[in-house]
Amino acid sequence: MALVLGIESSCDETAVALVEDGHRVIGEAIASQADDFAAWGGVVPEIAARGHVLALPGLVARVLAESGRTVHQLDAVAVGAWPGLIGSLLVGVTAAKVIAARCSIPLIAVDHIEAHLGALHLGRPTVAYPLVGLVASGGHSHLYHASAAGRLTVLGGTIDDAAGEAYDKAGAVLGLRYPGGPHVDRLAAGGDPKRFALPRSFINDATLRLSFSGLKTAFLYAMRGPQGKDPLTLDAHGIADACASFQAAVVDVLVAKLLLAAEREGVRTIAVGGGVACNRGLRARLQTAAHERGWTLLLPEPRHCTDNAAMIAALGHQLWLRGEIADLRLAPLPSGSAGPRVR
Ligand code: KG4
Ligand code: ZN
C-alpha cells in the first residue's frame, strides 16, 4: 500500500491530506483563511502566506496523528507547486521539501489546476480515460482533454474572468459575504431564473470560448442601475431571483461548452473540478445532460472540488507511479507550468 502526503497552499486554504493507493483518503485537514479575508473582500497575499506558515506544521502533525501514521511511513510527498500566490506556494513547497529530505522520499510537484481533475481519482480505484473536463474555480475556467491523470490539453476557456470570480463579484453586488459563489448557489434554489434577462456570451457560436465579464457588468447594471451605483432595492425574493437568474446564465454556458467540447473530441466521459463544481445547479444540469446522452459524468465530492490537499496527493500518486519526480531545487511558480516535472 502506498501512502502519499499531499500539501496545498496556493491561495488562502492551508490543506494537508494522506491518501492511500491514490484514491483512499485516510486523513485530511484544512485551515481556511476565508473568514479573515471576508472583511477585505478578497485575499491579501502577504497575510495569506503568513497564515500558511502558522497553520501548516500543526496540520501535518494532526493529519498524521489522527490517521495513526508517522512521517516515516510515507512513500512520497506531493505539493501544489503552481500556479498560485508565490508567497503562499513557497510555504507549502518548502514544507514538502523538508519532509522529502528528512524522510528520503520522493518529492512530487503538482499542478494545482491539473489536480482539480486529479480529484476524480478520490474514491475511485480507477478512472477511465480519455475524458473531457472543465476546471471552473476562482481563477480558472478552462476545458481540457485528459488522456491520463495530469495529461491535459487545453481545448478552450475563458477569455476574461473565471466563472468563480464572476460568482464572487455577483455576490459582492448583492452584499453577500465573500466568497459569494456558495451563497449565490444557495439563494438561487429559491428564485426565479427568468426574472432578469442576462447575457450568455458565445453560447451559440461554434467555439469553445467562454466569457463572463459581460455577464458581470450586465448583472451590476441590472441590480444597481445604468451607472452601477444606485442602491440595491431588491427584497429577499428579488435577491433570490437575481441569484437564480445569474446562476442560470453561468450554468447554461458551462454546460453548453462542456458538451460541445466532448462532442468535438468524440469522448463520452465528462467531468468538472474546481470550486464551481460544488454548484448544485451545475451538478444537476450535467447529471441530466449526461443521462440523456448515455454519457458518464464524473464529479468529485464537493469538499474535493474546492481547494484541498487530497486532490494534490491523488494526482501526486499518479505522477509518482510514472516516475515524474521533482528534485529539491523545485521552485514554485506563480503562473502555470507546462514544463517537465523531472528537473
Ligand atoms: O477551486 P477553488 O476553491 O479555488 C481556486 O482555485 O480558485 O474555487 C473557489 C471558487 C470561488 O470563486 C467560489 O465562489 C467558487 O469557487 N464556489 C462556488 C461554489 N462553491 C465555491 N461557485 C458557485 N457555486 C458554488 N456552490
Ligand atoms: Zn483551486
mmCIF file of C-alpha atoms and ligand atoms in Angstrom:
data_model
loop_
_atom_site.group_PDB
_atom_site.id
_atom_site.type_symbol
_atom_site.label_atom_id
_atom_site.label_comp_id
_atom_site.label_asym_id
_atom_site.label_seq_id
_atom_site.Cartn_x
_atom_site.Cartn_y
_atom_site.Cartn_z
ATOM 1 C CA MET A 1 0.000 0.000 0.000
ATOM 2 C CA ALA A 2 1.372 3.369 -0.966
ATOM 3 C CA LEU A 3 0.950 6.368 1.257
ATOM 4 C CA VAL A 4 1.214 9.868 -0.213
ATOM 5 C CA LEU A 5 1.082 13.060 1.822
ATOM 6 C CA GLY A 6 -0.456 15.990 -0.057
ATOM 7 C CA ILE A 7 0.132 19.646 0.773
ATOM 8 C CA GLU A 8 -1.844 22.532 -0.722
ATOM 9 C CA SER A 9 -1.132 26.192 0.000
ATOM 10 C CA SER A 10 -1.596 28.018 -3.296
ATOM 11 C CA CYS A 11 -4.138 30.587 -2.139
ATOM 12 C CA ASP A 12 -5.849 31.090 1.212
ATOM 13 C CA GLU A 13 -6.503 27.476 2.181
ATOM 14 C CA THR A 14 -3.824 25.516 4.004
ATOM 15 C CA ALA A 15 -4.561 21.841 3.484
ATOM 16 C CA VAL A 16 -2.914 18.535 4.254
ATOM 17 C CA ALA A 17 -4.127 15.046 3.334
ATOM 18 C CA LEU A 18 -2.974 11.455 3.457
ATOM 19 C CA VAL A 19 -4.084 9.338 0.523
ATOM 20 C CA GLU A 20 -3.544 5.625 0.238
ATOM 21 C CA ASP A 21 -3.102 3.960 -3.155
ATOM 22 C CA GLY A 22 -4.022 7.181 -4.897
ATOM 23 C CA HIS A 23 -7.711 7.051 -4.077
ATOM 24 C CA ARG A 24 -8.444 6.343 -0.393
ATOM 25 C CA VAL A 25 -8.394 9.441 1.784
ATOM 26 C CA ILE A 26 -7.302 8.277 5.202
ATOM 27 C CA GLY A 27 -6.868 11.679 6.776
ATOM 28 C CA GLU A 28 -7.266 15.311 5.846
ATOM 29 C CA ALA A 29 -7.394 18.701 7.476
ATOM 30 C CA ILE A 30 -7.882 22.180 6.144
ATOM 31 C CA ALA A 31 -7.455 25.620 7.661
ATOM 32 C CA SER A 32 -9.238 28.295 5.692
ATOM 33 C CA GLN A 33 -8.455 31.968 5.990
ATOM 34 C CA ALA A 34 -11.629 32.875 4.084
ATOM 35 C CA ASP A 35 -13.191 34.428 7.191
ATOM 36 C CA ASP A 36 -10.125 36.641 7.702
ATOM 37 C CA PHE A 37 -10.448 37.876 4.136
ATOM 38 C CA ALA A 38 -14.199 38.467 4.197
ATOM 39 C CA ALA A 39 -13.570 41.955 5.594
ATOM 40 C CA TRP A 40 -11.121 42.701 2.765
ATOM 41 C CA GLY A 41 -13.410 41.351 0.034
ATOM 42 C CA GLY A 42 -10.600 39.176 -1.292
ATOM 43 C CA VAL A 43 -7.285 37.539 -0.486
ATOM 44 C CA VAL A 44 -4.348 39.678 0.715
ATOM 45 C CA PRO A 45 -1.276 37.701 -0.458
ATOM 46 C CA GLU A 46 1.110 38.644 2.368
ATOM 47 C CA ILE A 47 -1.455 37.808 5.036
ATOM 48 C CA ALA A 48 -2.250 34.505 3.313
ATOM 49 C CA ALA A 49 1.426 33.480 3.231
ATOM 50 C CA ARG A 50 1.830 34.158 6.946
ATOM 51 C CA GLY A 51 -1.322 32.228 7.656
ATOM 52 C CA HIS A 52 0.154 29.170 5.917
ATOM 53 C CA VAL A 53 3.342 29.423 7.987
ATOM 54 C CA LEU A 54 1.272 29.411 11.164
ATOM 55 C CA ALA A 55 -1.099 26.638 10.144
ATOM 56 C CA LEU A 56 0.921 24.109 8.162
ATOM 57 C CA PRO A 57 3.147 22.398 10.767
ATOM 58 C CA GLY A 58 0.173 21.779 13.056
ATOM 59 C CA LEU A 59 -1.957 20.409 10.222
ATOM 60 C CA VAL A 60 0.723 17.929 9.122
ATOM 61 C CA ALA A 61 1.118 16.707 12.699
ATOM 62 C CA ARG A 62 -2.640 16.472 13.166
ATOM 63 C CA VAL A 63 -3.354 14.522 9.985
ATOM 64 C CA LEU A 64 -0.586 12.025 10.759
ATOM 65 C CA ALA A 65 -1.687 11.617 14.389
ATOM 66 C CA GLU A 66 -5.380 11.258 13.536
ATOM 67 C CA SER A 67 -4.538 8.638 10.888
ATOM 68 C CA GLY A 68 -2.285 6.746 13.283
ATOM 69 C CA ARG A 69 0.750 7.185 10.987
ATOM 70 C CA THR A 70 4.171 8.761 11.270
ATOM 71 C CA VAL A 71 6.196 10.622 8.643
ATOM 72 C CA HIS A 72 8.421 7.554 8.387
ATOM 73 C CA GLN A 73 5.559 5.589 6.868
ATOM 74 C CA LEU A 74 5.171 7.997 3.944
ATOM 75 C CA ASP A 75 6.122 6.795 0.478
ATOM 76 C CA ALA A 76 6.071 10.221 -1.198
ATOM 77 C CA VAL A 77 5.140 13.825 -0.540
ATOM 78 C CA ALA A 78 3.214 15.808 -3.161
ATOM 79 C CA VAL A 79 2.792 19.561 -3.153
ATOM 80 C CA GLY A 80 0.832 22.051 -5.206
ATOM 81 C CA ALA A 81 3.728 23.913 -6.824
ATOM 82 C CA TRP A 82 1.928 26.112 -9.397
ATOM 83 C CA PRO A 83 0.021 28.239 -10.186
ATOM 84 C CA GLY A 84 -0.862 30.395 -7.196
ATOM 85 C CA LEU A 85 0.281 33.222 -4.981
ATOM 86 C CA ILE A 86 4.052 32.942 -4.861
ATOM 87 C CA GLY A 87 4.418 33.606 -1.122
ATOM 88 C CA SER A 88 1.719 31.063 -0.341
ATOM 89 C CA LEU A 89 3.166 28.405 -2.658
ATOM 90 C CA LEU A 90 6.613 28.846 -1.129
ATOM 91 C CA VAL A 91 5.354 27.799 2.274
ATOM 92 C CA GLY A 92 3.902 24.502 1.061
ATOM 93 C CA VAL A 93 6.811 23.739 -1.257
ATOM 94 C CA THR A 94 9.347 24.410 1.496
ATOM 95 C CA ALA A 95 7.486 22.177 3.940
ATOM 96 C CA ALA A 96 7.273 19.395 1.353
ATOM 97 C CA LYS A 97 10.995 19.637 0.610
ATOM 98 C CA VAL A 98 11.832 19.386 4.304
ATOM 99 C CA ILE A 99 9.696 16.247 4.655
ATOM 100 C CA ALA A 100 11.115 14.712 1.461
ATOM 101 C CA ALA A 101 14.696 15.389 2.545
ATOM 102 C CA ARG A 102 14.187 14.321 6.163
ATOM 103 C CA CYS A 103 12.481 11.045 5.210
ATOM 104 C CA SER A 104 14.400 10.383 1.976
ATOM 105 C CA ILE A 105 11.184 10.035 -0.031
ATOM 106 C CA PRO A 106 10.276 11.378 -3.484
ATOM 107 C CA LEU A 107 9.040 14.961 -3.815
ATOM 108 C CA ILE A 108 6.262 15.360 -6.371
ATOM 109 C CA ALA A 109 5.434 18.748 -7.889
ATOM 110 C CA VAL A 110 1.735 19.004 -8.699
ATOM 111 C CA ASP A 111 -0.043 21.496 -10.930
ATOM 112 C CA HIS A 112 -2.991 22.872 -8.956
ATOM 113 C CA ILE A 113 -5.281 23.075 -11.984
ATOM 114 C CA GLU A 114 -4.487 19.541 -13.101
ATOM 115 C CA ALA A 115 -5.106 18.436 -9.527
ATOM 116 C CA HIS A 116 -8.685 19.759 -9.655
ATOM 117 C CA LEU A 117 -9.300 16.971 -12.186
ATOM 118 C CA GLY A 118 -6.954 14.644 -10.293
ATOM 119 C CA ALA A 119 -9.639 14.819 -7.580
ATOM 120 C CA LEU A 120 -11.701 12.488 -9.799
ATOM 121 C CA HIS A 121 -9.473 9.644 -8.559
ATOM 122 C CA LEU A 122 -10.576 10.121 -4.950
ATOM 123 C CA GLY A 123 -12.979 7.347 -4.028
ATOM 124 C CA ARG A 124 -12.401 5.672 -7.426
ATOM 125 C CA PRO A 125 -9.740 2.976 -7.720
ATOM 126 C CA THR A 126 -9.704 3.546 -11.482
ATOM 127 C CA VAL A 127 -10.744 6.399 -13.762
ATOM 128 C CA ALA A 128 -11.433 5.583 -17.387
ATOM 129 C CA TYR A 129 -9.604 7.996 -19.679
ATOM 130 C CA PRO A 130 -9.872 9.800 -22.030
ATOM 131 C CA LEU A 131 -12.296 12.344 -20.688
ATOM 132 C CA VAL A 132 -13.171 15.956 -21.299
ATOM 133 C CA GLY A 133 -13.038 18.053 -18.161
ATOM 134 C CA LEU A 134 -13.923 21.552 -17.122
ATOM 135 C CA VAL A 135 -11.964 23.213 -14.337
ATOM 136 C CA ALA A 136 -14.030 26.110 -13.025
ATOM 137 C CA SER A 137 -12.693 27.918 -9.993
ATOM 138 C CA GLY A 138 -11.957 31.399 -8.725
ATOM 139 C CA GLY A 139 -9.027 31.788 -11.096
ATOM 140 C CA HIS A 140 -9.713 29.362 -13.943
ATOM 141 C CA SER A 141 -12.439 28.289 -16.313
ATOM 142 C CA HIS A 142 -10.956 26.045 -18.950
ATOM 143 C CA LEU A 143 -11.894 22.942 -20.870
ATOM 144 C CA TYR A 144 -9.395 20.129 -21.215
ATOM 145 C CA HIS A 145 -8.931 16.842 -22.968
ATOM 146 C CA ALA A 146 -7.355 14.444 -20.460
ATOM 147 C CA SER A 147 -5.643 11.349 -21.861
ATOM 148 C CA ALA A 148 -4.474 10.334 -18.360
ATOM 149 C CA ALA A 149 -4.187 11.935 -14.921
ATOM 150 C CA GLY A 150 -2.243 15.162 -15.327
ATOM 151 C CA ARG A 151 -2.017 14.759 -19.114
ATOM 152 C CA LEU A 152 -4.181 17.654 -20.169
ATOM 153 C CA THR A 153 -4.588 19.557 -23.416
ATOM 154 C CA VAL A 154 -6.431 22.871 -23.334
ATOM 155 C CA LEU A 155 -9.447 22.888 -25.651
ATOM 156 C CA GLY A 156 -10.807 26.299 -24.783
ATOM 157 C CA GLY A 157 -11.768 28.503 -21.907
ATOM 158 C CA THR A 158 -12.483 31.963 -20.701
ATOM 159 C CA ILE A 159 -11.066 34.958 -22.489
ATOM 160 C CA ASP A 160 -11.537 37.157 -19.418
ATOM 161 C CA ASP A 161 -12.909 36.334 -15.958
ATOM 162 C CA ALA A 162 -13.225 32.920 -14.372
ATOM 163 C CA ALA A 163 -16.691 31.604 -13.500
ATOM 164 C CA GLY A 164 -15.943 31.606 -9.754
ATOM 165 C CA GLU A 165 -14.684 35.174 -9.934
ATOM 166 C CA ALA A 166 -17.938 36.196 -11.644
ATOM 167 C CA TYR A 167 -19.897 34.439 -8.890
ATOM 168 C CA ASP A 168 -17.899 36.286 -6.251
ATOM 169 C CA LYS A 169 -18.443 39.646 -7.976
ATOM 170 C CA ALA A 170 -22.186 38.949 -8.280
ATOM 171 C CA GLY A 171 -22.223 38.086 -4.582
ATOM 172 C CA ALA A 172 -20.474 41.381 -3.788
ATOM 173 C CA VAL A 173 -23.037 43.352 -5.848
ATOM 174 C CA LEU A 174 -25.768 41.732 -3.749
ATOM 175 C CA GLY A 175 -23.927 42.446 -0.496
ATOM 176 C CA LEU A 176 -23.294 38.744 0.170
ATOM 177 C CA ARG A 177 -20.289 37.559 2.111
ATOM 178 C CA TYR A 178 -17.049 36.699 0.272
ATOM 179 C CA PRO A 179 -16.682 34.265 -1.402
ATOM 180 C CA GLY A 180 -20.114 34.787 -2.906
ATOM 181 C CA GLY A 181 -20.331 31.586 -5.004
ATOM 182 C CA PRO A 182 -21.783 29.281 -2.335
ATOM 183 C CA HIS A 183 -24.267 31.970 -1.168
ATOM 184 C CA VAL A 184 -25.498 32.723 -4.683
ATOM 185 C CA ASP A 185 -25.902 28.973 -5.243
ATOM 186 C CA ARG A 186 -27.903 28.536 -2.032
ATOM 187 C CA LEU A 187 -30.189 31.514 -2.680
ATOM 188 C CA ALA A 188 -30.658 30.586 -6.352
ATOM 189 C CA ALA A 189 -32.543 27.451 -5.305
ATOM 190 C CA GLY A 190 -35.486 29.596 -4.152
ATOM 191 C CA GLY A 191 -35.519 32.111 -7.002
ATOM 192 C CA ASP A 192 -36.943 32.611 -10.489
ATOM 193 C CA PRO A 193 -34.180 32.167 -13.112
ATOM 194 C CA LYS A 194 -36.241 34.058 -15.729
ATOM 195 C CA ARG A 195 -36.756 37.236 -13.716
ATOM 196 C CA PHE A 196 -33.658 39.035 -15.030
ATOM 197 C CA ALA A 197 -32.512 38.651 -18.637
ATOM 198 C CA LEU A 198 -28.727 38.250 -18.619
ATOM 199 C CA PRO A 199 -26.254 37.554 -21.438
ATOM 200 C CA ARG A 200 -24.790 34.143 -22.221
ATOM 201 C CA SER A 201 -21.646 35.030 -24.136
ATOM 202 C CA PHE A 202 -20.667 32.843 -27.104
ATOM 203 C CA ILE A 203 -23.378 30.307 -26.248
ATOM 204 C CA ASN A 204 -24.499 29.814 -29.838
ATOM 205 C CA ASP A 205 -21.154 30.039 -31.573
ATOM 206 C CA ALA A 206 -19.087 27.065 -32.618
ATOM 207 C CA THR A 207 -16.065 27.917 -30.473
ATOM 208 C CA LEU A 208 -15.043 26.717 -27.033
ATOM 209 C CA ARG A 209 -14.614 30.271 -25.798
ATOM 210 C CA LEU A 210 -16.153 31.385 -22.530
ATOM 211 C CA SER A 211 -16.544 34.928 -21.241
ATOM 212 C CA PHE A 212 -18.023 36.201 -18.010
ATOM 213 C CA SER A 213 -17.075 39.856 -17.902
ATOM 214 C CA GLY A 214 -20.118 40.964 -19.953
ATOM 215 C CA LEU A 215 -22.393 38.987 -17.641
ATOM 216 C CA LYS A 216 -20.741 40.556 -14.613
ATOM 217 C CA THR A 217 -21.331 44.065 -15.922
ATOM 218 C CA ALA A 218 -24.877 43.322 -17.094
ATOM 219 C CA PHE A 219 -25.659 41.931 -13.651
ATOM 220 C CA LEU A 220 -24.252 45.018 -11.937
ATOM 221 C CA TYR A 221 -26.370 47.319 -14.132
ATOM 222 C CA ALA A 222 -29.483 45.174 -13.639
ATOM 223 C CA MET A 223 -29.056 45.382 -9.867
ATOM 224 C CA ARG A 224 -27.704 48.897 -9.384
ATOM 225 C CA GLY A 225 -28.879 50.939 -12.381
ATOM 226 C CA PRO A 226 -27.165 52.077 -15.599
ATOM 227 C CA GLN A 227 -24.141 53.522 -13.778
ATOM 228 C CA GLY A 228 -23.939 50.593 -11.389
ATOM 229 C CA LYS A 229 -24.089 52.992 -8.475
ATOM 230 C CA ASP A 230 -27.730 53.028 -7.408
ATOM 231 C CA PRO A 231 -28.634 51.446 -4.086
ATOM 232 C CA LEU A 232 -29.834 47.868 -4.186
ATOM 233 C CA THR A 233 -33.601 47.924 -3.734
ATOM 234 C CA LEU A 234 -34.472 44.236 -4.004
ATOM 235 C CA ASP A 235 -36.260 42.430 -1.203
ATOM 236 C CA ALA A 236 -35.367 38.857 -0.236
ATOM 237 C CA HIS A 237 -37.447 37.423 -3.102
ATOM 238 C CA GLY A 238 -35.755 39.738 -5.547
ATOM 239 C CA ILE A 239 -32.296 38.717 -4.304
ATOM 240 C CA ALA A 240 -33.211 35.054 -4.760
ATOM 241 C CA ASP A 241 -34.463 35.817 -8.297
ATOM 242 C CA ALA A 242 -31.237 37.691 -9.039
ATOM 243 C CA CYS A 243 -29.151 34.733 -7.822
ATOM 244 C CA ALA A 244 -31.237 32.262 -9.829
ATOM 245 C CA SER A 245 -31.005 34.402 -12.988
ATOM 246 C CA PHE A 246 -27.251 34.808 -12.610
ATOM 247 C CA GLN A 247 -26.741 31.121 -11.916
ATOM 248 C CA ALA A 248 -28.825 30.106 -14.935
ATOM 249 C CA ALA A 249 -26.666 32.297 -17.187
ATOM 250 C CA VAL A 250 -23.405 30.776 -15.905
ATOM 251 C CA VAL A 251 -24.656 27.186 -15.870
ATOM 252 C CA ASP A 252 -26.138 27.469 -19.390
ATOM 253 C CA VAL A 253 -22.787 28.388 -20.905
ATOM 254 C CA LEU A 254 -20.668 25.998 -18.859
ATOM 255 C CA VAL A 255 -22.925 23.062 -19.727
ATOM 256 C CA ALA A 256 -23.193 24.016 -23.410
ATOM 257 C CA LYS A 257 -19.433 24.352 -23.870
ATOM 258 C CA LEU A 258 -18.547 21.221 -21.937
ATOM 259 C CA LEU A 259 -20.970 19.183 -24.052
ATOM 260 C CA LEU A 260 -19.681 20.784 -27.246
ATOM 261 C CA ALA A 261 -16.075 20.015 -26.267
ATOM 262 C CA ALA A 262 -16.892 16.359 -25.568
ATOM 263 C CA GLU A 263 -18.806 16.017 -28.846
ATOM 264 C CA ARG A 264 -15.902 17.512 -30.768
ATOM 265 C CA GLU A 265 -13.413 15.193 -29.117
ATOM 266 C CA GLY A 266 -15.648 12.165 -29.554
ATOM 267 C CA VAL A 267 -15.368 11.490 -25.824
ATOM 268 C CA ARG A 268 -18.262 10.168 -23.749
ATOM 269 C CA THR A 269 -16.925 10.853 -20.281
ATOM 270 C CA ILE A 270 -17.242 14.375 -18.944
ATOM 271 C CA ALA A 271 -16.008 15.795 -15.666
ATOM 272 C CA VAL A 272 -15.881 19.023 -13.705
ATOM 273 C CA GLY A 273 -13.475 20.104 -10.982
ATOM 274 C CA GLY A 274 -12.718 23.316 -9.109
ATOM 275 C CA GLY A 275 -14.801 25.283 -6.623
ATOM 276 C CA VAL A 276 -17.637 25.973 -9.081
ATOM 277 C CA ALA A 277 -18.091 22.190 -9.453
ATOM 278 C CA CYS A 278 -19.750 22.364 -5.994
ATOM 279 C CA ASN A 279 -22.560 24.290 -7.615
ATOM 280 C CA ARG A 280 -25.799 22.394 -7.194
ATOM 281 C CA GLY A 281 -27.411 23.888 -10.274
ATOM 282 C CA LEU A 282 -24.439 22.894 -12.439
ATOM 283 C CA ARG A 283 -24.246 19.377 -10.992
ATOM 284 C CA ALA A 284 -27.965 18.775 -11.526
ATOM 285 C CA ARG A 285 -27.937 20.040 -15.119
ATOM 286 C CA LEU A 286 -24.911 17.945 -16.014
ATOM 287 C CA GLN A 287 -26.428 14.855 -14.472
ATOM 288 C CA THR A 288 -29.491 15.279 -16.681
ATOM 289 C CA ALA A 289 -27.426 16.012 -19.799
ATOM 290 C CA ALA A 290 -25.144 13.005 -19.263
ATOM 291 C CA HIS A 291 -28.088 10.734 -18.567
ATOM 292 C CA GLU A 292 -29.895 11.847 -21.747
ATOM 293 C CA ARG A 293 -26.823 11.060 -23.838
ATOM 294 C CA GLY A 294 -25.820 7.873 -22.068
ATOM 295 C CA TRP A 295 -22.500 9.501 -21.144
ATOM 296 C CA THR A 296 -20.528 9.118 -17.937
ATOM 297 C CA LEU A 297 -20.326 12.138 -15.662
ATOM 298 C CA LEU A 298 -17.551 12.261 -13.071
ATOM 299 C CA LEU A 299 -17.765 14.818 -10.274
ATOM 300 C CA PRO A 300 -15.587 14.953 -7.176
ATOM 301 C CA GLU A 301 -17.368 15.213 -3.828
ATOM 302 C CA PRO A 302 -17.987 18.899 -3.062
ATOM 303 C CA ARG A 303 -15.260 19.002 -0.386
ATOM 304 C CA HIS A 304 -12.770 17.862 -3.019
ATOM 305 C CA CYS A 305 -13.946 20.440 -5.580
ATOM 306 C CA THR A 306 -12.782 23.480 -3.635
ATOM 307 C CA ASP A 307 -9.079 23.726 -2.842
ATOM 308 C CA ASN A 308 -7.914 20.718 -0.859
ATOM 309 C CA ALA A 309 -4.833 18.562 -0.398
ATOM 310 C CA ALA A 310 -6.377 15.166 -1.165
ATOM 311 C CA MET A 311 -6.524 16.155 -4.845
ATOM 312 C CA ILE A 312 -2.810 17.043 -4.695
ATOM 313 C CA ALA A 313 -1.982 13.659 -3.171
ATOM 314 C CA ALA A 314 -4.235 11.836 -5.663
ATOM 315 C CA LEU A 315 -2.568 13.367 -8.705
ATOM 316 C CA GLY A 316 0.823 13.168 -6.954
ATOM 317 C CA HIS A 317 0.343 9.425 -6.656
ATOM 318 C CA GLN A 318 -0.257 9.070 -10.409
ATOM 319 C CA LEU A 319 2.791 11.181 -11.251
ATOM 320 C CA TRP A 320 4.892 9.190 -8.809
ATOM 321 C CA LEU A 321 3.803 5.928 -10.477
ATOM 322 C CA ARG A 322 5.003 7.407 -13.771
ATOM 323 C CA GLY A 323 8.321 8.412 -12.223
ATOM 324 C CA GLU A 324 7.641 12.128 -12.538
ATOM 325 C CA ILE A 325 9.630 13.226 -9.530
ATOM 326 C CA ALA A 326 10.930 16.685 -8.700
ATOM 327 C CA ASP A 327 14.254 17.385 -7.073
ATOM 328 C CA LEU A 328 14.943 19.502 -4.029
ATOM 329 C CA ARG A 329 15.669 22.577 -6.151
ATOM 330 C CA LEU A 330 11.972 22.676 -7.084
ATOM 331 C CA ALA A 331 10.839 26.297 -7.321
ATOM 332 C CA PRO A 332 7.162 27.226 -7.158
ATOM 333 C CA LEU A 333 5.790 29.321 -9.992
ATOM 334 C CA PRO A 334 3.001 31.913 -9.797
ATOM 335 C CA SER A 335 1.681 31.035 -13.226
ATOM 336 C CA GLY A 336 1.095 27.612 -14.707
ATOM 337 C CA SER A 337 3.898 25.431 -15.906
ATOM 338 C CA ALA A 338 3.729 23.150 -18.870
ATOM 339 C CA GLY A 339 7.340 22.225 -18.261
ATOM 340 C CA PRO A 340 8.617 18.802 -17.349
ATOM 341 C CA ARG A 341 8.290 17.681 -13.771
ATOM 342 C CA VAL A 342 11.565 15.822 -13.801
ATOM 343 C CA ARG A 343 14.107 18.593 -13.339
HETATM 344 O O1 KG4 B 1 -11.128 25.841 -6.540
HETATM 345 P P1 KG4 B 1 -11.329 26.911 -5.539
HETATM 346 O O2 KG4 B 1 -11.554 26.505 -4.102
HETATM 347 O O3 KG4 B 1 -10.145 27.914 -5.526
HETATM 348 C C1 KG4 B 1 -9.478 28.352 -6.677
HETATM 349 O O4 KG4 B 1 -8.559 27.602 -7.138
HETATM 350 O O5 KG4 B 1 -9.875 29.423 -7.170
HETATM 351 O O6 KG4 B 1 -12.568 27.774 -6.073
HETATM 352 C C2 KG4 B 1 -13.087 28.849 -5.355
HETATM 353 C C3 KG4 B 1 -14.200 29.464 -6.164
HETATM 354 C C4 KG4 B 1 -14.742 30.756 -5.569
HETATM 355 O O7 KG4 B 1 -14.851 31.702 -6.602
HETATM 356 C C5 KG4 B 1 -16.102 30.335 -5.025
HETATM 357 O O8 KG4 B 1 -17.058 31.375 -5.011
HETATM 358 C C6 KG4 B 1 -16.488 29.255 -6.017
HETATM 359 O O9 KG4 B 1 -15.306 28.543 -6.249
HETATM 360 N N1 KG4 B 1 -17.533 28.373 -5.471
HETATM 361 C C7 KG4 B 1 -18.767 28.268 -5.992
HETATM 362 C C8 KG4 B 1 -19.469 27.369 -5.161
HETATM 363 N N2 KG4 B 1 -18.632 26.943 -4.171
HETATM 364 C C9 KG4 B 1 -17.445 27.572 -4.377
HETATM 365 N N3 KG4 B 1 -19.332 28.847 -7.059
HETATM 366 C C10 KG4 B 1 -20.599 28.533 -7.336
HETATM 367 N N4 KG4 B 1 -21.349 27.693 -6.590
HETATM 368 C C11 KG4 B 1 -20.832 27.084 -5.501
HETATM 369 N N5 KG4 B 1 -21.571 26.249 -4.764
HETATM 370 ZN ZN ZN B 2 -8.280 25.711 -6.959
#
